Tab-separated table of C-alpha atoms in Angstrom:
chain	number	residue	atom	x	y	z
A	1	UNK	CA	-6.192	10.377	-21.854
A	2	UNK	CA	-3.212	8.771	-20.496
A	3	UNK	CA	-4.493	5.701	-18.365
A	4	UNK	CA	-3.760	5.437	-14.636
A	5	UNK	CA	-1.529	2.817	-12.879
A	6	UNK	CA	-2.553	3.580	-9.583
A	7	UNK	CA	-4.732	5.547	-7.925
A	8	UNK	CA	-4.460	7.653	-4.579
A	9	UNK	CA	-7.288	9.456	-2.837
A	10	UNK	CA	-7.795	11.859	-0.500
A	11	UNK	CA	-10.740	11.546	2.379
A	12	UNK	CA	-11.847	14.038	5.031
A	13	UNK	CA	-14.401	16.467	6.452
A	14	UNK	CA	-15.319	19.698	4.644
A	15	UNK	CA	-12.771	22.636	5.082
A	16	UNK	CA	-9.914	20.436	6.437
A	17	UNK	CA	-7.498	21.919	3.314
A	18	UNK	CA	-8.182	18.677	1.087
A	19	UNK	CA	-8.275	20.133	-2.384
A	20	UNK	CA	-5.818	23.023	-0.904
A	21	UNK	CA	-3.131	20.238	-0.408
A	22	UNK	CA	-3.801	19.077	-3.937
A	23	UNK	CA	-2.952	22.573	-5.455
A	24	UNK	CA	-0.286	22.792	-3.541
A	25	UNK	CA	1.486	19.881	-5.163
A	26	UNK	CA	0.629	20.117	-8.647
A	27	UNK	CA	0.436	23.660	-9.003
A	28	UNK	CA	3.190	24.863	-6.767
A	29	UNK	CA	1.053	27.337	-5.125
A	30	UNK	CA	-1.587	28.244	-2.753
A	31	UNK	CA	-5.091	29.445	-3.461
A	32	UNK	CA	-8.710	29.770	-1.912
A	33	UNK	CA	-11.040	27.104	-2.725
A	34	UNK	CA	-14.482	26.469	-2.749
A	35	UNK	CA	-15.668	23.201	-1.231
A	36	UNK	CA	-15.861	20.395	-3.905
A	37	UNK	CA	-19.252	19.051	-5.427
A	38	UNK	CA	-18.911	14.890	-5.623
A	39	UNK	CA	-15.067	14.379	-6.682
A	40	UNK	CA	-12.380	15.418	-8.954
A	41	UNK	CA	-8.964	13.847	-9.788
A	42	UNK	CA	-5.408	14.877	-11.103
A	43	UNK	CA	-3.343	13.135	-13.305
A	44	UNK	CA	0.433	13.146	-11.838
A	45	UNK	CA	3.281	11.196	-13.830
A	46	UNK	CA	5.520	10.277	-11.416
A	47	UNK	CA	8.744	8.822	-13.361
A	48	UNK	CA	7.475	6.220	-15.840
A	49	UNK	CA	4.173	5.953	-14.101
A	50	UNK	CA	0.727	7.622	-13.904
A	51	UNK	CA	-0.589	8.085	-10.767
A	52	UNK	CA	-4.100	9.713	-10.484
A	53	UNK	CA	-4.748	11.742	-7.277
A	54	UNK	CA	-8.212	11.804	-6.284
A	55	UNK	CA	-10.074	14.836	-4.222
A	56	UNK	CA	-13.179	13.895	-2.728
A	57	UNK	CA	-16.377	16.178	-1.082
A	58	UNK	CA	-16.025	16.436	2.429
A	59	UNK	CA	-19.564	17.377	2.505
A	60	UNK	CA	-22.088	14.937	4.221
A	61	UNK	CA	-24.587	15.091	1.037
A	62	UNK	CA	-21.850	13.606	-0.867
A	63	UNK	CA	-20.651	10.993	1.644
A	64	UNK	CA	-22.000	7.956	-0.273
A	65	UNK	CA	-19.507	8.619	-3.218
A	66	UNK	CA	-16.615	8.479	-1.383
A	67	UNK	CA	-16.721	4.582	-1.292
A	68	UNK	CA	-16.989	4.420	-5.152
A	69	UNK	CA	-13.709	7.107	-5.664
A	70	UNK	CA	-12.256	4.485	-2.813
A	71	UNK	CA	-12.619	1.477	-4.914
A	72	UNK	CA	-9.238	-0.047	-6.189
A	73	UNK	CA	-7.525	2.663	-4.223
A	74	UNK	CA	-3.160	1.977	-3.724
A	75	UNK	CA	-3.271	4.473	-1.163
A	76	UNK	CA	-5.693	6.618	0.996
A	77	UNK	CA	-4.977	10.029	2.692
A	78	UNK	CA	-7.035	10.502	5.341
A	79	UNK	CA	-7.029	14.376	6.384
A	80	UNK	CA	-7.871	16.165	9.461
A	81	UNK	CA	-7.423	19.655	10.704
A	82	UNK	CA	-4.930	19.884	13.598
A	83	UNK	CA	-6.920	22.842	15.040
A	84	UNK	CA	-10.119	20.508	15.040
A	85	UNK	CA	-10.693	17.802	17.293
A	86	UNK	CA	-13.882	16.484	15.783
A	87	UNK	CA	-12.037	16.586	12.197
A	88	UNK	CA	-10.118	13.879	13.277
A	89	UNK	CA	-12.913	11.880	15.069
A	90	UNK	CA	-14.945	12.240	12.102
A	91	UNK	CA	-12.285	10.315	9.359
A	92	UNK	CA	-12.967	7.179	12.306
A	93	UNK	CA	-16.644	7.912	12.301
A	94	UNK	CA	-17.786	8.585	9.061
A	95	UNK	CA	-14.677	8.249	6.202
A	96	UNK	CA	-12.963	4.894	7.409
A	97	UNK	CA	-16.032	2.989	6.331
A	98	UNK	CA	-15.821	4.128	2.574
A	99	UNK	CA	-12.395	2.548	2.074
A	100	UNK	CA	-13.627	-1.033	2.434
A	101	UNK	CA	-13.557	-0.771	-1.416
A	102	UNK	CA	-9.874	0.115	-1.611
A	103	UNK	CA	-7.284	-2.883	-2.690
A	104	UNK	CA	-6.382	-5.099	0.272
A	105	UNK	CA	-2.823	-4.299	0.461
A	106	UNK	CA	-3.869	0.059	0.569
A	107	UNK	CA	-1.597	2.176	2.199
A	108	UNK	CA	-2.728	4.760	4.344
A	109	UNK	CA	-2.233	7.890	5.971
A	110	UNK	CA	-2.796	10.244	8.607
A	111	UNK	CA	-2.898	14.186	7.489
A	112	UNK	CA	-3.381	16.911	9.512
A	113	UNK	CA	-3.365	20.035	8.007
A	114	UNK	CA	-2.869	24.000	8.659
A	115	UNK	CA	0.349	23.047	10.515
A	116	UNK	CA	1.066	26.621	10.036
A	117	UNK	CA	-1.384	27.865	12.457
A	118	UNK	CA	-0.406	26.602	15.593
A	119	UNK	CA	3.417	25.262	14.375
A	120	UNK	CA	5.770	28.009	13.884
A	121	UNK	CA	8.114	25.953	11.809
A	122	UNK	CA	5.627	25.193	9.889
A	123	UNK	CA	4.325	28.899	8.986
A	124	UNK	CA	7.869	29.167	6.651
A	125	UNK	CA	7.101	28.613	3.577
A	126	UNK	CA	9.678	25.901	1.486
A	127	UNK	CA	11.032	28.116	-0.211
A	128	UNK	CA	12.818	30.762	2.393
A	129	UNK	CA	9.735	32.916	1.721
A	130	UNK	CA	7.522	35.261	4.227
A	131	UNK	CA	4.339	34.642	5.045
A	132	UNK	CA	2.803	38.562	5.256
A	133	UNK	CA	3.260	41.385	2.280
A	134	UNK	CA	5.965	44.108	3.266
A	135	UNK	CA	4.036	46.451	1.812
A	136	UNK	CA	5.488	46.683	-2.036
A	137	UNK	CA	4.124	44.587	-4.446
A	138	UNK	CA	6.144	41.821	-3.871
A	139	UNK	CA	5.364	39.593	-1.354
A	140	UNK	CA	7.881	37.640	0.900
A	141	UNK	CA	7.792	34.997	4.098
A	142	UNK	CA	8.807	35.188	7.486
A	143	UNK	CA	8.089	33.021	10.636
A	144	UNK	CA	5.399	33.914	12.140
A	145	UNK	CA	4.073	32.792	16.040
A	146	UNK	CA	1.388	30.313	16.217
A	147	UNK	CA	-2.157	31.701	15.616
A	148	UNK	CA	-4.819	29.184	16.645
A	149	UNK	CA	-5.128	26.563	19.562
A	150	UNK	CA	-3.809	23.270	18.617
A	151	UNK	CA	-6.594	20.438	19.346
A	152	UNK	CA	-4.678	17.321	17.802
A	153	UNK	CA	-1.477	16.218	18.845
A	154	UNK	CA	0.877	13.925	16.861
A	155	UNK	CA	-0.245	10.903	19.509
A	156	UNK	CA	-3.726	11.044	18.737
A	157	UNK	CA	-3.075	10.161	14.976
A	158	UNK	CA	-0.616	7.746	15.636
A	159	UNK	CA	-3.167	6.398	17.845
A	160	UNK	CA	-5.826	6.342	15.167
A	161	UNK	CA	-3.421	4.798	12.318
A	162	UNK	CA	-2.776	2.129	15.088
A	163	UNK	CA	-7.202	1.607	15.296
A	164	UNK	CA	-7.490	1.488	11.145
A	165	UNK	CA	-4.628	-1.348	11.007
A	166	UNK	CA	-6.552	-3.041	13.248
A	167	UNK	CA	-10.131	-2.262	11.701
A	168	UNK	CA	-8.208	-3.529	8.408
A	169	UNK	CA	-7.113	-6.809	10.405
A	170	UNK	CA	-3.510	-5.900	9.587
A	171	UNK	CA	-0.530	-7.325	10.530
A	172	UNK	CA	1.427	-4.277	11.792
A	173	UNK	CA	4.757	-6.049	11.537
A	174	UNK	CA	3.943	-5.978	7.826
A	175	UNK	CA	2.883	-2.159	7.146
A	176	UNK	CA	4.579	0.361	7.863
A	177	UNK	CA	5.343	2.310	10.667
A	178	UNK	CA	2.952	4.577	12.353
A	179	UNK	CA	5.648	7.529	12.657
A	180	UNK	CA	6.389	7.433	8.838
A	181	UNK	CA	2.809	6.854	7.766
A	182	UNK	CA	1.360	10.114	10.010
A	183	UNK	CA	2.146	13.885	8.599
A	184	UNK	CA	1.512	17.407	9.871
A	185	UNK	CA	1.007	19.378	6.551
A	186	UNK	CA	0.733	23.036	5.573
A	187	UNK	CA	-1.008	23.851	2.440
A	188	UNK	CA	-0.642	27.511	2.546
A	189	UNK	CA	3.499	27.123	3.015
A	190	UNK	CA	4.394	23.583	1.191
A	191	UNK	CA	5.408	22.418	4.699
A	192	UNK	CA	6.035	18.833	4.464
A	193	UNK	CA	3.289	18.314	1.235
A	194	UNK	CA	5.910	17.393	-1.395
A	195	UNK	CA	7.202	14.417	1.616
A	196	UNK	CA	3.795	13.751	1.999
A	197	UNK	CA	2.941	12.497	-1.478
A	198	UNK	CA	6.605	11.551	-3.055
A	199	UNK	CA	6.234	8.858	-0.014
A	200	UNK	CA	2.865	7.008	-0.753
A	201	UNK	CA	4.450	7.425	-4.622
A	202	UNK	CA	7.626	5.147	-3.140
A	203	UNK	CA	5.272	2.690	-1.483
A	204	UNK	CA	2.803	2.444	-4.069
A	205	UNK	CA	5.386	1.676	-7.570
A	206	UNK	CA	6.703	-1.255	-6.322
A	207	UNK	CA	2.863	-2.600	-6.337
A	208	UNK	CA	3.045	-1.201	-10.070
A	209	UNK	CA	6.157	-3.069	-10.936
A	210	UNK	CA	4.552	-6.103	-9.557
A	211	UNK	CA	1.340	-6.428	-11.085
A	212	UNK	CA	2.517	-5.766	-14.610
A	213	UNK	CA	5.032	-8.390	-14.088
A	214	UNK	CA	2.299	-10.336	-13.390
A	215	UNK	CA	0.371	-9.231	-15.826
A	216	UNK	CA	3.509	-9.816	-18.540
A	217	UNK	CA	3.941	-13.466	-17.102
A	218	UNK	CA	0.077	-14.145	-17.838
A	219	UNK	CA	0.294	-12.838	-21.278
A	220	UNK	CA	-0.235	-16.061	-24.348
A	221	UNK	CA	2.622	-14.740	-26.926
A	222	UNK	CA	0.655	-15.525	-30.185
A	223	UNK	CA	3.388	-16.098	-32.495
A	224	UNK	CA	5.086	-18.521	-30.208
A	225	UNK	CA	1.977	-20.484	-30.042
A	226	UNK	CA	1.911	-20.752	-34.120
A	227	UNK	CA	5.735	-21.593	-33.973
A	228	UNK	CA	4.978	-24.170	-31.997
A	229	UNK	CA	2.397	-26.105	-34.665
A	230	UNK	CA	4.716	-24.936	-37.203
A	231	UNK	CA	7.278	-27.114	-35.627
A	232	UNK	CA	5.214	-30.007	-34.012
A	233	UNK	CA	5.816	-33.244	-36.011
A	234	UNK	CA	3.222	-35.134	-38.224
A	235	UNK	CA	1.891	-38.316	-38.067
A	236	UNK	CA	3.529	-41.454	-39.281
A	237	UNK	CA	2.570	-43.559	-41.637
């Protein structure tokens, strides 16, 4: 098995669309999950790189793992559901915690999923498609109107990226933005999914590039070592 360059993982309470989201972007499609036992992780090759994706258990049996899947993390995404309130109080509660383990400079960000639900926009699928059979075998997408009560707002997880820079004792000058770093996400349609990861993926290569520069710079060339007692000049007599 190809070995990773970076890893990114996903955190969040049980039935917030987690592993959903991760079948969305590496399989193109949505399907009906069953909640995940411990962890399980995707290998995605993004350009020359390896990036492996980790899903975690949302489950509270399983909670102490999550800081072990966390450690050495690039970037965290830390999910809620937008149509639960205490989904999002629980990533503060119970999930921030666990990603003491990630690296120092970890990116992370806000998710709240099923979008579709209570954002009309957001219940159009990527692809121009409809979101309800027609009654043939084929099955197309249309906008549909908002079918649950929405309990988070945009504010409250810019509010709670704001809290985990500051639980992190980061400079907020020198992260980035709240606004970029906080996505509404539909795993049934693809809405916004594809942004969601290809931008952590941006951040995260440059850290890539720079540690195996580093790691290149630290490197003892061998041969140049032996060239150099090859060349070095005896004693005189």
């Amino acid at each position: 098995m190809t070995k990773p360059d970076v890893k990114l993982v996903i955190l969040g309470d049980i039935h917030v669309g987690k592993t959903s989201l991760l079948h969305r972007y590496t399989e193109r499609r949505f399907k009906e999950t069953v909640s995940t036992v411990g962890g399980a992780f995707f290998l995605k090759q993004w350009g020359r790189y390896n990036i492996s994706i980790w899903d975690t258990a949302g489950r509270e049996q399983f909670h102490g793992l999550g800081s072990m899947y966390c450690r050495g993390a690039a970037a965290v995404i830390l999910t809620y559901d937008v149509t639960s309130w205490q989904s999002l109080a629980e990533l503060e509660d119970r999930f921030l915690s666990l990603t003491d383990t990630a690296n120092s400079d970890c990116f992370y960000a806000i998710v709240g999923n099923k979008a579709d639900l209570t954002d009309s926009a957001a219940s159009v699928a990527e692809t121009g498609e409809e979101l309800e059979s027609n009654g043939d075998q084929s099955t197309t997408w249309r906008q549909v109107a908002p079918k649950a009560r929405r309990q988070v707002h945009r504010d409250d997880a810019i509010g709670l990226y704001h809290r985990i820079l500051r639980y992190k004792m980061l400079d907020e000058k020198e992260n980035p933005p709240a606004e970029k770093m906080c996505f509404e996400t539909s795993a049934k349609t693809g809405y916004n999914v594809d942004l969601l990861f290809e931008t952590l993926f941006e951040m995260v290569v440059p850290g890539i590039i720079k540690k195996k520069a580093e790691d290149l710079s630290n490197t003892i060339d061998l041969e140049e070592c032996n060239d150099v007692k090859r060349t070095k000049p005896g004693c005189c007599f």
